[in-house]
mmCIF file of N, CA and C in Angstrom:
data_model
loop_
_atom_site.group_PDB
_atom_site.id
_atom_site.type_symbol
_atom_site.label_atom_id
_atom_site.label_comp_id
_atom_site.label_asym_id
_atom_site.label_seq_id
_atom_site.Cartn_x
_atom_site.Cartn_y
_atom_site.Cartn_z
ATOM 1 N N LEU A 1 -9.682 9.221 -15.208
ATOM 2 C CA LEU A 1 -9.306 9.550 -13.844
ATOM 3 C C LEU A 1 -7.816 9.309 -13.630
ATOM 4 N N ALA A 2 -7.300 8.250 -14.218
ATOM 5 C CA ALA A 2 -5.881 7.960 -14.057
ATOM 6 C C ALA A 2 -5.029 9.015 -14.744
ATOM 7 N N LEU A 3 -5.468 9.476 -15.903
ATOM 8 C CA LEU A 3 -4.721 10.513 -16.608
ATOM 9 C C LEU A 3 -4.695 11.802 -15.796
ATOM 10 N N CYS A 4 -5.795 12.130 -15.148
ATOM 11 C CA CYS A 4 -5.831 13.321 -14.294
ATOM 12 C C CYS A 4 -4.854 13.182 -13.128
ATOM 13 N N GLY A 5 -4.762 11.991 -12.571
ATOM 14 C CA GLY A 5 -3.817 11.768 -11.481
ATOM 15 C C GLY A 5 -2.381 11.935 -11.927
ATOM 16 N N VAL A 6 -2.054 11.378 -13.082
ATOM 17 C CA VAL A 6 -0.691 11.511 -13.603
ATOM 18 C C VAL A 6 -0.369 12.975 -13.886
ATOM 19 N N LEU A 7 -1.314 13.697 -14.473
ATOM 20 C CA LEU A 7 -1.086 15.121 -14.744
ATOM 21 C C LEU A 7 -0.927 15.907 -13.446
ATOM 22 N N ALA A 8 -1.707 15.579 -12.442
ATOM 23 C CA ALA A 8 -1.588 16.279 -11.164
ATOM 24 C C ALA A 8 -0.249 15.998 -10.494
ATOM 25 N N PHE A 9 0.320 14.820 -10.724
ATOM 26 C CA PHE A 9 1.585 14.480 -10.088
ATOM 27 C C PHE A 9 2.784 15.044 -10.838
ATOM 28 N N THR A 10 2.659 15.237 -12.154
ATOM 29 C CA THR A 10 3.814 15.685 -12.938
ATOM 30 C C THR A 10 3.838 17.183 -13.201
ATOM 31 N N THR A 11 2.711 17.852 -13.148
ATOM 32 C CA THR A 11 2.672 19.288 -13.440
ATOM 33 C C THR A 11 3.542 20.118 -12.494
ATOM 34 N N PRO A 12 3.489 19.912 -11.165
ATOM 35 C CA PRO A 12 4.354 20.727 -10.302
ATOM 36 C C PRO A 12 5.842 20.546 -10.610
ATOM 37 N N LEU A 13 6.236 19.340 -10.966
ATOM 38 C CA LEU A 13 7.639 19.115 -11.308
ATOM 39 C C LEU A 13 8.022 19.888 -12.562
ATOM 40 N N LEU A 14 7.171 19.873 -13.558
ATOM 41 C CA LEU A 14 7.456 20.626 -14.779
ATOM 42 C C LEU A 14 7.486 22.127 -14.526
ATOM 43 N N VAL A 15 6.611 22.605 -13.654
ATOM 44 C CA VAL A 15 6.611 24.029 -13.314
ATOM 45 C C VAL A 15 7.928 24.408 -12.646
ATOM 46 N N LEU A 16 8.396 23.571 -11.747
ATOM 47 C CA LEU A 16 9.665 23.864 -11.086
ATOM 48 C C LEU A 16 10.830 23.789 -12.077
ATOM 49 N N ASP A 17 10.786 22.834 -13.000
ATOM 50 C CA ASP A 17 11.850 22.724 -13.998
ATOM 51 C C ASP A 17 11.911 23.970 -14.868
ATOM 52 N N MET A 18 10.784 24.379 -15.410
ATOM 53 C CA MET A 18 10.761 25.541 -16.302
ATOM 54 C C MET A 18 11.111 26.827 -15.554
ATOM 55 N N GLY A 19 10.667 26.921 -14.326
ATOM 56 C CA GLY A 19 10.978 28.102 -13.533
ATOM 57 C C GLY A 19 12.447 28.199 -13.176
ATOM 58 N N SER A 20 13.100 27.063 -12.994
ATOM 59 C CA SER A 20 14.523 27.100 -12.654
ATOM 60 C C SER A 20 15.366 27.534 -13.842
ATOM 61 N N TRP A 21 14.914 27.258 -15.058
ATOM 62 C CA TRP A 21 15.662 27.720 -16.226
ATOM 63 C C TRP A 21 15.587 29.237 -16.346
ATOM 64 N N ASP A 22 14.466 29.813 -15.935
ATOM 65 C CA ASP A 22 14.341 31.261 -15.960
ATOM 66 C C ASP A 22 15.177 31.926 -14.878
ATOM 67 N N SER A 23 15.459 31.230 -13.804
ATOM 68 C CA SER A 23 16.161 31.834 -12.679
ATOM 69 C C SER A 23 17.671 31.710 -12.805
ATOM 70 N N SER A 24 18.186 31.414 -14.000
ATOM 71 C CA SER A 24 19.628 31.241 -14.144
ATOM 72 C C SER A 24 20.376 32.565 -14.138
ATOM 73 N N VAL A 25 19.673 33.696 -14.205
ATOM 74 C CA VAL A 25 20.337 34.989 -14.227
ATOM 75 C C VAL A 25 20.700 35.431 -12.814
ATOM 76 N N ASP A 26 19.768 35.442 -11.898
ATOM 77 C CA ASP A 26 20.044 35.801 -10.515
ATOM 78 C C ASP A 26 19.119 35.002 -9.600
ATOM 79 N N TRP A 27 19.261 35.208 -8.287
ATOM 80 C CA TRP A 27 18.540 34.378 -7.331
ATOM 81 C C TRP A 27 17.158 34.920 -6.978
ATOM 82 N N THR A 28 16.784 36.103 -7.422
ATOM 83 C CA THR A 28 15.458 36.621 -7.055
ATOM 84 C C THR A 28 14.320 35.812 -7.654
ATOM 85 N N PRO A 29 14.437 35.284 -8.880
ATOM 86 C CA PRO A 29 13.324 34.457 -9.377
ATOM 87 C C PRO A 29 13.167 33.129 -8.637
ATOM 88 N N VAL A 30 14.173 32.743 -7.854
ATOM 89 C CA VAL A 30 14.037 31.505 -7.081
ATOM 90 C C VAL A 30 12.900 31.645 -6.081
ATOM 91 N N LEU A 31 12.691 32.849 -5.574
ATOM 92 C CA LEU A 31 11.562 33.067 -4.657
ATOM 93 C C LEU A 31 10.227 32.841 -5.352
ATOM 94 N N VAL A 32 10.201 33.022 -6.668
ATOM 95 C CA VAL A 32 8.980 32.781 -7.435
ATOM 96 C C VAL A 32 8.667 31.285 -7.473
ATOM 97 N N LEU A 33 9.689 30.455 -7.305
ATOM 98 C CA LEU A 33 9.493 29.000 -7.350
ATOM 99 C C LEU A 33 8.877 28.443 -6.069
ATOM 100 N N LEU A 34 8.872 29.215 -4.995
ATOM 101 C CA LEU A 34 8.372 28.693 -3.722
ATOM 102 C C LEU A 34 6.917 28.228 -3.776
ATOM 103 N N PRO A 35 5.997 28.947 -4.409
ATOM 104 C CA PRO A 35 4.622 28.409 -4.481
ATOM 105 C C PRO A 35 4.558 27.063 -5.215
ATOM 106 N N GLY A 36 5.328 26.932 -6.287
ATOM 107 C CA GLY A 36 5.367 25.652 -6.992
ATOM 108 C C GLY A 36 5.933 24.548 -6.132
ATOM 109 N N LEU A 37 6.913 24.892 -5.290
ATOM 110 C CA LEU A 37 7.487 23.908 -4.380
ATOM 111 C C LEU A 37 6.458 23.444 -3.363
ATOM 112 N N PHE A 38 5.651 24.381 -2.861
ATOM 113 C CA PHE A 38 4.606 23.990 -1.908
ATOM 114 C C PHE A 38 3.543 23.117 -2.568
ATOM 115 N N VAL A 39 3.225 23.405 -3.809
ATOM 116 C CA VAL A 39 2.274 22.554 -4.536
ATOM 117 C C VAL A 39 2.862 21.164 -4.732
ATOM 118 N N LEU A 40 4.136 21.101 -5.089
ATOM 119 C CA LEU A 40 4.809 19.814 -5.267
ATOM 120 C C LEU A 40 4.807 19.010 -3.973
ATOM 121 N N LEU A 41 5.108 19.663 -2.863
ATOM 122 C CA LEU A 41 5.089 18.960 -1.579
ATOM 123 C C LEU A 41 3.680 18.489 -1.228
ATOM 124 N N GLY A 42 2.675 19.292 -1.561
ATOM 125 C CA GLY A 42 1.290 18.875 -1.325
ATOM 126 C C GLY A 42 0.906 17.659 -2.150
ATOM 127 N N VAL A 43 1.336 17.638 -3.416
ATOM 128 C CA VAL A 43 1.039 16.494 -4.288
ATOM 129 C C VAL A 43 1.738 15.242 -3.772
ATOM 130 N N LEU A 44 2.985 15.381 -3.342
ATOM 131 C CA LEU A 44 3.696 14.229 -2.786
ATOM 132 C C LEU A 44 3.013 13.731 -1.515
ATOM 133 N N TYR A 45 2.515 14.638 -0.709
ATOM 134 C CA TYR A 45 1.812 14.241 0.513
ATOM 135 C C TYR A 45 0.530 13.474 0.188
ATOM 136 N N VAL A 46 -0.213 13.953 -0.807
ATOM 137 C CA VAL A 46 -1.440 13.264 -1.216
ATOM 138 C C VAL A 46 -1.111 11.877 -1.772
ATOM 139 N N MET A 47 -0.041 11.786 -2.550
ATOM 140 C CA MET A 47 0.371 10.473 -3.067
ATOM 141 C C MET A 47 0.748 9.532 -1.928
ATOM 142 N N LEU A 48 1.422 10.066 -0.927
ATOM 143 C CA LEU A 48 1.799 9.241 0.223
ATOM 144 C C LEU A 48 0.569 8.774 0.993
ATOM 145 N N LEU A 49 -0.439 9.628 1.118
ATOM 146 C CA LEU A 49 -1.687 9.218 1.771
ATOM 147 C C LEU A 49 -2.397 8.133 0.965
ATOM 148 N N ALA A 50 -2.411 8.267 -0.369
ATOM 149 C CA ALA A 50 -3.038 7.244 -1.210
ATOM 150 C C ALA A 50 -2.302 5.915 -1.069
ATOM 151 N N ALA A 51 -0.985 5.971 -1.004
ATOM 152 C CA ALA A 51 -0.209 4.743 -0.832
ATOM 153 C C ALA A 51 -0.472 4.117 0.531
ATOM 154 N N THR A 52 -0.666 4.947 1.541
ATOM 155 C CA THR A 52 -0.971 4.430 2.878
ATOM 156 C C THR A 52 -2.310 3.712 2.888
ATOM 157 N N VAL A 53 -3.290 4.268 2.186
ATOM 158 C CA VAL A 53 -4.592 3.611 2.103
ATOM 159 C C VAL A 53 -4.457 2.270 1.382
ATOM 160 N N SER A 54 -3.673 2.240 0.311
ATOM 161 C CA SER A 54 -3.462 0.976 -0.416
ATOM 162 C C SER A 54 -2.805 -0.064 0.480
ATOM 163 N N GLU A 55 -1.840 0.363 1.285
ATOM 164 C CA GLU A 55 -1.171 -0.578 2.196
ATOM 165 C C GLU A 55 -2.134 -1.084 3.270
ATOM 166 N N LYS A 56 -2.994 -0.213 3.759
ATOM 167 C CA LYS A 56 -3.968 -0.642 4.774
ATOM 168 C C LYS A 56 -4.986 -1.609 4.187
ATOM 169 N N CYS A 57 -5.356 -1.401 2.923
ATOM 170 C CA CYS A 57 -6.303 -2.318 2.273
ATOM 171 C C CYS A 57 -5.717 -3.717 2.140
ATOM 172 N N SER A 58 -4.408 -3.815 2.011
ATOM 173 C CA SER A 58 -3.793 -5.136 1.873
ATOM 174 C C SER A 58 -3.776 -5.898 3.199
ATOM 175 N N ARG A 59 -3.992 -5.212 4.310
ATOM 176 C CA ARG A 59 -3.989 -5.875 5.622
ATOM 177 C C ARG A 59 -5.372 -6.317 6.083
ATOM 178 N N VAL A 60 -6.407 -5.907 5.382
ATOM 179 C CA VAL A 60 -7.774 -6.229 5.807
ATOM 180 C C VAL A 60 -8.046 -7.735 5.808
ATOM 181 N N PRO A 61 -7.615 -8.505 4.792
ATOM 182 C CA PRO A 61 -7.919 -9.944 4.832
ATOM 183 C C PRO A 61 -7.358 -10.656 6.059
ATOM 184 N N SER A 62 -6.142 -10.323 6.469
ATOM 185 C CA SER A 62 -5.592 -10.989 7.652
ATOM 186 C C SER A 62 -6.316 -10.556 8.918
ATOM 187 N N LEU A 63 -6.812 -9.329 8.947
ATOM 188 C CA LEU A 63 -7.595 -8.875 10.102
ATOM 189 C C LEU A 63 -8.902 -9.652 10.207
ATOM 190 N N ILE A 64 -9.602 -9.792 9.088
ATOM 191 C CA ILE A 64 -10.875 -10.527 9.103
ATOM 192 C C ILE A 64 -10.641 -12.000 9.409
ATOM 193 N N ASN A 65 -9.554 -12.545 8.892
ATOM 194 C CA ASN A 65 -9.255 -13.951 9.140
ATOM 195 C C ASN A 65 -8.956 -14.209 10.618
ATOM 196 N N ALA A 66 -8.451 -13.222 11.329
ATOM 197 C CA ALA A 66 -8.130 -13.394 12.745
ATOM 198 C C ALA A 66 -9.344 -13.231 13.652
ATOM 199 N N MET A 67 -10.438 -12.722 13.131
ATOM 200 C CA MET A 67 -11.639 -12.507 13.955
ATOM 201 C C MET A 67 -12.431 -13.798 14.115
ATOM 202 N N PHE A 68 -13.211 -13.857 15.191
ATOM 203 C CA PHE A 68 -14.067 -15.007 15.447
ATOM 204 C C PHE A 68 -15.515 -14.547 15.380
ATOM 205 N N PHE A 69 -16.287 -15.160 14.495
ATOM 206 C CA PHE A 69 -17.680 -14.768 14.293
ATOM 207 C C PHE A 69 -18.667 -15.814 14.818
ATOM 208 N N GLY A 70 -18.188 -16.806 15.500
ATOM 209 C CA GLY A 70 -19.064 -17.841 16.043
ATOM 210 C C GLY A 70 -18.814 -19.177 15.360
ATOM 211 N N ASP A 71 -19.436 -20.206 15.912
ATOM 212 C CA ASP A 71 -19.267 -21.553 15.373
ATOM 213 C C ASP A 71 -19.972 -21.689 14.024
ATOM 214 N N GLY A 72 -19.353 -22.405 13.103
ATOM 215 C CA GLY A 72 -19.941 -22.685 11.809
ATOM 216 C C GLY A 72 -19.789 -21.565 10.789
ATOM 217 N N THR A 73 -18.989 -20.556 11.094
ATOM 218 C CA THR A 73 -18.824 -19.449 10.147
ATOM 219 C C THR A 73 -17.450 -19.448 9.488
ATOM 220 N N GLU A 74 -16.691 -20.517 9.682
ATOM 221 C CA GLU A 74 -15.333 -20.546 9.134
ATOM 222 C C GLU A 74 -15.331 -20.491 7.611
ATOM 223 N N ARG A 75 -16.237 -21.232 6.991
ATOM 224 C CA ARG A 75 -16.280 -21.256 5.523
ATOM 225 C C ARG A 75 -16.676 -19.890 4.960
ATOM 226 N N ALA A 76 -17.682 -19.265 5.547
ATOM 227 C CA ALA A 76 -18.115 -17.939 5.083
ATOM 228 C C ALA A 76 -17.008 -16.915 5.311
ATOM 229 N N ARG A 77 -16.310 -17.032 6.438
ATOM 230 C CA ARG A 77 -15.202 -16.115 6.706
ATOM 231 C C ARG A 77 -14.090 -16.303 5.688
ATOM 232 N N GLN A 78 -13.780 -17.543 5.353
ATOM 233 C CA GLN A 78 -12.726 -17.809 4.372
ATOM 234 C C GLN A 78 -13.122 -17.302 2.985
ATOM 235 N N GLU A 79 -14.389 -17.470 2.625
ATOM 236 C CA GLU A 79 -14.847 -16.943 1.334
ATOM 237 C C GLU A 79 -14.769 -15.416 1.299
ATOM 238 N N THR A 80 -15.084 -14.788 2.419
ATOM 239 C CA THR A 80 -14.977 -13.330 2.498
ATOM 240 C C THR A 80 -13.528 -12.889 2.379
ATOM 241 N N VAL A 81 -12.627 -13.575 3.050
ATOM 242 C CA VAL A 81 -11.200 -13.254 2.978
ATOM 243 C C VAL A 81 -10.686 -13.452 1.558
ATOM 244 N N ASP A 82 -11.091 -14.534 0.906
ATOM 245 C CA ASP A 82 -10.679 -14.769 -0.487
ATOM 246 C C ASP A 82 -11.202 -13.686 -1.417
ATOM 247 N N TYR A 83 -12.449 -13.262 -1.201
ATOM 248 C CA TYR A 83 -13.037 -12.212 -2.041
ATOM 249 C C TYR A 83 -12.280 -10.895 -1.869
ATOM 250 N N ILE A 84 -11.997 -10.530 -0.629
ATOM 251 C CA ILE A 84 -11.276 -9.277 -0.379
ATOM 252 C C ILE A 84 -9.860 -9.356 -0.937
ATOM 253 N N SER A 85 -9.214 -10.505 -0.801
ATOM 254 C CA SER A 85 -7.846 -10.653 -1.327
ATOM 255 C C SER A 85 -7.815 -10.555 -2.848
ATOM 256 N N SER A 86 -8.801 -11.163 -3.499
ATOM 257 C CA SER A 86 -8.813 -11.141 -4.963
ATOM 258 C C SER A 86 -9.263 -9.797 -5.524
ATOM 259 N N SER A 87 -9.978 -8.996 -4.731
ATOM 260 C CA SER A 87 -10.400 -7.689 -5.233
ATOM 261 C C SER A 87 -9.243 -6.695 -5.264
ATOM 262 N N ALA A 88 -8.233 -6.878 -4.420
ATOM 263 C CA ALA A 88 -7.030 -6.041 -4.384
ATOM 264 C C ALA A 88 -7.386 -4.558 -4.362
ATOM 265 N N ALA A 89 -8.117 -4.164 -3.336
ATOM 266 C CA ALA A 89 -8.535 -2.769 -3.210
ATOM 267 C C ALA A 89 -7.333 -1.868 -2.978
ATOM 268 N N GLY A 90 -7.446 -0.636 -3.424
ATOM 269 C CA GLY A 90 -6.391 0.356 -3.252
ATOM 270 C C GLY A 90 -6.471 1.395 -4.343
ATOM 271 N N PHE A 91 -5.505 2.292 -4.383
ATOM 272 C CA PHE A 91 -5.444 3.325 -5.410
ATOM 273 C C PHE A 91 -4.602 2.824 -6.577
ATOM 274 N N TYR A 92 -5.124 2.999 -7.784
ATOM 275 C CA TYR A 92 -4.460 2.550 -8.997
ATOM 276 C C TYR A 92 -4.304 3.720 -9.964
ATOM 277 N N ILE A 93 -3.172 3.759 -10.667
ATOM 278 C CA ILE A 93 -2.944 4.714 -11.749
ATOM 279 C C ILE A 93 -2.520 3.896 -12.956
ATOM 280 N N PHE A 94 -3.330 3.939 -14.002
ATOM 281 C CA PHE A 94 -3.117 3.143 -15.216
ATOM 282 C C PHE A 94 -2.925 1.663 -14.907
ATOM 283 N N GLY A 95 -3.703 1.148 -13.984
ATOM 284 C CA GLY A 95 -3.672 -0.264 -13.660
ATOM 285 C C GLY A 95 -2.539 -0.687 -12.744
ATOM 286 N N VAL A 96 -1.755 0.253 -12.260
ATOM 287 C CA VAL A 96 -0.651 -0.057 -11.354
ATOM 288 C C VAL A 96 -1.018 0.463 -9.972
ATOM 289 N N ARG A 97 -0.907 -0.395 -8.988
ATOM 290 C CA ARG A 97 -1.272 -0.024 -7.625
ATOM 291 C C ARG A 97 -0.235 0.930 -7.040
ATOM 292 N N VAL A 98 -0.715 2.009 -6.432
ATOM 293 C CA VAL A 98 0.172 2.986 -5.800
ATOM 294 C C VAL A 98 0.578 2.447 -4.433
ATOM 295 N N THR A 99 1.869 2.203 -4.262
ATOM 296 C CA THR A 99 2.376 1.696 -2.997
ATOM 297 C C THR A 99 3.348 2.708 -2.391
ATOM 298 N N THR A 100 3.655 2.495 -1.133
ATOM 299 C CA THR A 100 4.572 3.394 -0.444
ATOM 300 C C THR A 100 5.953 3.353 -1.085
ATOM 301 N N GLY A 101 6.386 2.181 -1.497
ATOM 302 C CA GLY A 101 7.686 2.062 -2.150
ATOM 303 C C GLY A 101 7.769 2.863 -3.436
ATOM 304 N N MET A 102 6.689 2.842 -4.212
ATOM 305 C CA MET A 102 6.675 3.616 -5.458
ATOM 306 C C MET A 102 6.738 5.106 -5.182
ATOM 307 N N VAL A 103 6.030 5.565 -4.160
ATOM 308 C CA VAL A 103 6.035 6.988 -3.837
ATOM 309 C C VAL A 103 7.403 7.420 -3.336
ATOM 310 N N VAL A 104 8.040 6.590 -2.525
ATOM 311 C CA VAL A 104 9.378 6.928 -2.029
ATOM 312 C C VAL A 104 10.368 6.980 -3.187
ATOM 313 N N LYS A 105 10.269 6.059 -4.134
ATOM 314 C CA LYS A 105 11.144 6.098 -5.308
ATOM 315 C C LYS A 105 10.900 7.354 -6.137
ATOM 316 N N LEU A 106 9.635 7.741 -6.274
ATOM 317 C CA LEU A 106 9.308 8.963 -7.007
ATOM 318 C C LEU A 106 9.885 10.188 -6.310
ATOM 319 N N MET A 107 9.787 10.235 -4.995
ATOM 320 C CA MET A 107 10.379 11.348 -4.249
ATOM 321 C C MET A 107 11.893 11.385 -4.442
ATOM 322 N N TYR A 108 12.506 10.219 -4.447
ATOM 323 C CA TYR A 108 13.951 10.124 -4.636
ATOM 324 C C TYR A 108 14.347 10.686 -6.003
ATOM 325 N N VAL A 109 13.625 10.312 -7.046
ATOM 326 C CA VAL A 109 13.927 10.804 -8.396
ATOM 327 C C VAL A 109 13.723 12.309 -8.471
ATOM 328 N N TRP A 110 12.634 12.811 -7.872
ATOM 329 C CA TRP A 110 12.387 14.254 -7.892
ATOM 330 C C TRP A 110 13.464 15.005 -7.127
ATOM 331 N N CYS A 111 13.976 14.444 -6.041
ATOM 332 C CA CYS A 111 15.070 15.091 -5.300
ATOM 333 C C CYS A 111 16.337 15.144 -6.136
ATOM 334 N N ILE A 112 16.616 14.097 -6.902
ATOM 335 C CA ILE A 112 17.787 14.099 -7.778
ATOM 336 C C ILE A 112 17.642 15.168 -8.851
ATOM 337 N N VAL A 113 16.457 15.259 -9.443
ATOM 338 C CA VAL A 113 16.210 16.289 -10.470
ATOM 339 C C VAL A 113 16.358 17.678 -9.861
ATOM 340 N N ALA A 114 15.812 17.873 -8.675
ATOM 341 C CA ALA A 114 15.909 19.187 -8.023
ATOM 342 C C ALA A 114 17.351 19.536 -7.689
ATOM 343 N N ALA A 115 18.126 18.564 -7.218
ATOM 344 C CA ALA A 115 19.536 18.826 -6.911
ATOM 345 C C ALA A 115 20.300 19.189 -8.188
ATOM 346 N N GLY A 116 20.008 18.505 -9.278
ATOM 347 C CA GLY A 116 20.655 18.832 -10.546
ATOM 348 C C GLY A 116 20.294 20.219 -11.025
ATOM 349 N N LEU A 117 19.027 20.601 -10.889
ATOM 350 C CA LEU A 117 18.602 21.932 -11.304
ATOM 351 C C LEU A 117 19.209 23.012 -10.421
ATOM 352 N N LEU A 118 19.290 22.759 -9.110
ATOM 353 C CA LEU A 118 19.897 23.747 -8.225
ATOM 354 C C LEU A 118 21.388 23.927 -8.516
ATOM 355 N N SER A 119 22.067 22.825 -8.841
ATOM 356 C CA SER A 119 23.481 22.974 -9.195
ATOM 357 C C SER A 119 23.641 23.731 -10.500
ATOM 358 N N ARG A 120 22.719 23.554 -11.408
ATOM 359 C CA ARG A 120 22.777 24.300 -12.674
ATOM 360 C C ARG A 120 22.527 25.791 -12.452
ATOM 361 N N VAL A 121 21.559 26.095 -11.564
ATOM 362 C CA VAL A 121 21.257 27.490 -11.272
ATOM 363 C C VAL A 121 22.415 28.144 -10.536
ATOM 364 N N SER A 122 23.034 27.411 -9.618
ATOM 365 C CA SER A 122 24.127 28.010 -8.846
ATOM 366 C C SER A 122 25.375 28.246 -9.684
ATOM 367 N N ARG A 123 25.586 27.485 -10.745
ATOM 368 C CA ARG A 123 26.743 27.688 -11.623
ATOM 369 C C ARG A 123 26.568 28.927 -12.510
ATOM 370 N N ALA A 124 25.328 29.265 -12.800
ATOM 371 C CA ALA A 124 25.080 30.370 -13.732
ATOM 372 C C ALA A 124 25.272 31.723 -13.103
#
């Protein structure tokens, strides 16, 4: 499952890279890249949603700890909070938790690659 996620995240970038090398002759093939760009934006959006879910999962223990379930339930509540904290729920790719910071860094790198490719296409 993790390998499928990595392939889904990197394939649109590779499609855009290979397509930009073909468009070095004139600007009409750049229009061919638009569907790949929309797929790339969709993949980034899905990654951002997965990171949002991971961030929300990290807030659940403090939410449960702030609730009051009645007298004599403090120990059970603390055990539940410890269990949820140690389970570290969220989206993982190859054992690494997908966070918002990681997705933003990935977007930043992809923007740098895209800017470099566009400058290469515009020089040709």
